[in-house]
XYZ file of C-alpha atoms in Angstrom:
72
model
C -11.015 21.375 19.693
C -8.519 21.101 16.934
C -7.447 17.411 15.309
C -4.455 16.533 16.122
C -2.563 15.165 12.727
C -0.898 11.690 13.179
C 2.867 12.129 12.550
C 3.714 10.612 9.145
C 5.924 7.445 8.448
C 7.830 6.053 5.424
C 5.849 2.720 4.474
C 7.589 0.040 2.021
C 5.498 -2.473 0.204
C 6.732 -5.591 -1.738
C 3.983 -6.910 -3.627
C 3.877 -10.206 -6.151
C 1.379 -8.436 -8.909
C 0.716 -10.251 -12.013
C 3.751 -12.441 -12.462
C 5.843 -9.609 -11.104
C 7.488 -7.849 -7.926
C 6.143 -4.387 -7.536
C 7.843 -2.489 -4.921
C 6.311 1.151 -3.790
C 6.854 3.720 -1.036
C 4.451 6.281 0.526
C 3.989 8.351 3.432
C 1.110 7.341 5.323
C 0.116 7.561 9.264
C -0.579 4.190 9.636
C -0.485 1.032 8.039
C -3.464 0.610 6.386
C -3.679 3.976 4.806
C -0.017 3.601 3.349
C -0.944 -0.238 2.046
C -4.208 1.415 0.462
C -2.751 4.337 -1.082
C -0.039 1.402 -2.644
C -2.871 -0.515 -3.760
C -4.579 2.428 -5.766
C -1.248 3.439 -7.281
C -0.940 0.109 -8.270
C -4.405 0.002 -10.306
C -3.552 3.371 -11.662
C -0.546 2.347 -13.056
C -1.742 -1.123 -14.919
C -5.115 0.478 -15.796
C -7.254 -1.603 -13.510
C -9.900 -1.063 -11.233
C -8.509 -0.468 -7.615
C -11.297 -3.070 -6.080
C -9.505 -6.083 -8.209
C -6.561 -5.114 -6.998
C -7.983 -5.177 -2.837
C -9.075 -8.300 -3.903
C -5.642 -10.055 -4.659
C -4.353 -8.671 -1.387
C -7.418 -9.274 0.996
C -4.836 -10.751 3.675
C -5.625 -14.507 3.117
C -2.612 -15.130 0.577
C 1.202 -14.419 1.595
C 1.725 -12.787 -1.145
C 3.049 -9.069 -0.237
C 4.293 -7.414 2.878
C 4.116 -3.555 4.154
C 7.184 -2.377 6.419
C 7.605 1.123 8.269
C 11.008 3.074 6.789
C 11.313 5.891 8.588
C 9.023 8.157 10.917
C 9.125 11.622 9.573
């Protein structure tokens, strides 16, 4: 039997990152793939390992939000 593939949505994310707002988009299926794939672009782009970067937004701070855009 053939997976069926999960239709993909536009995710944005706000995130307060180092003194800074960081604002990203991504298509994702659900909301925990499109805050992870945010999180590792994140660490890519200020040369840090992606596991710090989980760390700051482990859920118990309020300190970024992820909101469905669009479905596709």
């Amino acid at each position: 039997m053939a997976k069926v593939k999960k239709p993909l949505v536009l995710w944005t994310g706000t995130f307060n990152y180092a003194h800074e707002v960081v604002s990203r988009h991504t298509w994702a299926p659900t909301w925990a793939s499109a805050k992870n794939r945010m999180l590792r672009r994140i660490a890519d782009e200020h040369g840090v390992d992606y596991r710090r970067v989980f760390e700051i937004f482990d859920g118990t701070r309020d300190n970024f939000i992820v909101e469905m855009e669009e479905k596709r």
